[in-house]
Amino acid sequence: MSNEQLAMGNDQGLLVGRLVRLVAVNSEKDAEAIARWDVDSEYMRQLSSRAQLPSQAKKIKEYIEKEQIDDPRTIAFAVRTLADDRMIGFVAFDGIDWPHSAAFVAIGIGDPAYRGNGYGTDAMRVMLRYGFQELNLYRVQLNTFSYNERAVKSYLKAGFVSEGLQRGMLLRDGQRWDYIYMGLLRDEWLTLTNEP
Amino acid sequence: MDILTGRLTRLTAVNADTDAELIARGSCDSQFWRLAHTDPALPVLPKYVKQQLEERSLDLQGFAIRTLTDDRLIGYIGLYTIFWPQREAIMGINIGERDFWGKGYGTDALRVLLRFGFEELNLRRVSLSFLEGNERAMRSYEKCGFRLEGRERNAWAYDGRRWDEIYMGLLREEWQETNNEQ
């Protein structure tokens, strides 16, 4: 089996969920898809509080390569469907604070056809298992926005607890929204999932 | 108390511009080289060492060892490989200045590094290895609480015979006990 086939997800265990599996980000092929998603304003507003700035696929490719090879604080995966091996999004631990065993998690389902159907929640569950059981993290945290109700619902389902918010931090289309902090501790996750 | 300061030494950043010279000098001292390294002795120029220091990845926790009395560079120490998910590090130390051998400087630097590893990085385990026959190193490691864990037989060859590589380790709980006694 070639390295590429291996990286594309022959794994039957840790990185496989019920709907998706997590595989290595392929900087050549996946940068194109990410560049396409990044011009989708709805997607970008759910993903980031920054002003939307599309980038070239070439720049994204460079960023992926730098992140995967040089940065020990980031571990990123592409999310692929089990049914037809379609790349539908990404999930990543970024800013892993190793001495404290805490990490931020970020997730995006770029393909609109796969939003609201449990694919993101499934990918998050697989990522949490990887974080707690393989990386031995103690805490996983994330930020989201009060207008992203689908995300908040998904995070709650995965076990995240709301830890606080910054009121009215975001201004979108003339309206003020809160910046929400959520976190999940190892013990809570173990209880929730009945993992050993 | 500064976490990187001991009783005889302190650990500082390695300065590629000024510190390469000691490493280059050490590379020309084959007896030192055999105590400090497992790869074949190979003299190198300071210029080459400087280049290597500058290219070294930032996540490697390498320090220069300097004396407290006159800030003199006497060697290097570091948690050179860290397996973060396991919270384990492999450490290394060498005292390139011969005048400072056998006087407790290495042991002092080692204690400072262990405090940094266990208290600042929250490690669970520190491991090391060295070639059989380096009794001074072994005594120093034992003083700091390291325990003998095994040996790789006939791991290295020079002077017409083969030598074992000795492995030692120190667990967080053991380090805390050793520390409380002192």
mmCIF file with all atom_site columns, C-alpha atoms in Angstrom, chain A residues 70 72 98-101 134-136, chain B residues 59 84-87 120-122 124:
data_model
loop_
_atom_site.group_PDB
_atom_site.id
_atom_site.type_symbol
_atom_site.label_atom_id
_atom_site.label_alt_id
_atom_site.label_comp_id
_atom_site.label_asym_id
_atom_site.label_entity_id
_atom_site.label_seq_id
_atom_site.pdbx_PDB_ins_code
_atom_site.Cartn_x
_atom_site.Cartn_y
_atom_site.Cartn_z
_atom_site.occupancy
_atom_site.B_iso_or_equiv
_atom_site.pdbx_formal_charge
_atom_site.auth_seq_id
_atom_site.auth_comp_id
_atom_site.auth_asym_id
_atom_site.auth_atom_id
_atom_site.pdbx_PDB_model_num
ATOM 1  C CA . ASP A 1 70  ? 7.000  22.903 11.481 1.00 0.00 ? 70  ASP A CA 1
ATOM 2  C CA . PRO A 1 72  ? 4.377  21.057 17.082 1.00 0.00 ? 72  PRO A CA 1
ATOM 3  C CA . TRP A 1 98  ? 1.710  20.999 25.909 1.00 0.00 ? 98  TRP A CA 1
ATOM 4  C CA . PRO A 1 99  ? 3.083  21.703 29.403 1.00 0.00 ? 99  PRO A CA 1
ATOM 5  C CA . HIS A 1 100 ? -0.490 22.284 30.571 1.00 0.00 ? 100 HIS A CA 1
ATOM 6  C CA . SER A 1 101 ? -2.091 19.595 28.337 1.00 0.00 ? 101 SER A CA 1
ATOM 7  C CA . GLU A 1 134 ? -3.932 9.511  22.220 1.00 0.00 ? 134 GLU A CA 1
ATOM 8  C CA . LEU A 1 135 ? -2.557 12.957 23.066 1.00 0.00 ? 135 LEU A CA 1
ATOM 9  C CA . ASN A 1 136 ? -3.499 12.652 26.756 1.00 0.00 ? 136 ASN A CA 1
ATOM 10 C CA . ASP B 2 59  ? 11.010 23.601 20.498 1.00 0.00 ? 59  ASP B CA 1
ATOM 11 C CA . TRP B 2 84  ? 4.647  15.621 24.722 1.00 0.00 ? 84  TRP B CA 1
ATOM 12 C CA . PRO B 2 85  ? 1.661  13.286 24.768 1.00 0.00 ? 85  PRO B CA 1
ATOM 13 C CA . GLN B 2 86  ? 3.653  11.042 27.144 1.00 0.00 ? 86  GLN B CA 1
ATOM 14 C CA . ARG B 2 87  ? 5.233  13.999 28.978 1.00 0.00 ? 87  ARG B CA 1
ATOM 15 C CA . GLU B 2 120 ? 7.787  24.257 34.500 1.00 0.00 ? 120 GLU B CA 1
ATOM 16 C CA . LEU B 2 121 ? 7.077  21.711 31.759 1.00 0.00 ? 121 LEU B CA 1
ATOM 17 C CA . ASN B 2 122 ? 5.141  19.353 34.072 1.00 0.00 ? 122 ASN B CA 1
ATOM 18 C CA . ARG B 2 124 ? 6.293  12.844 34.183 1.00 0.00 ? 124 ARG B CA 1
#
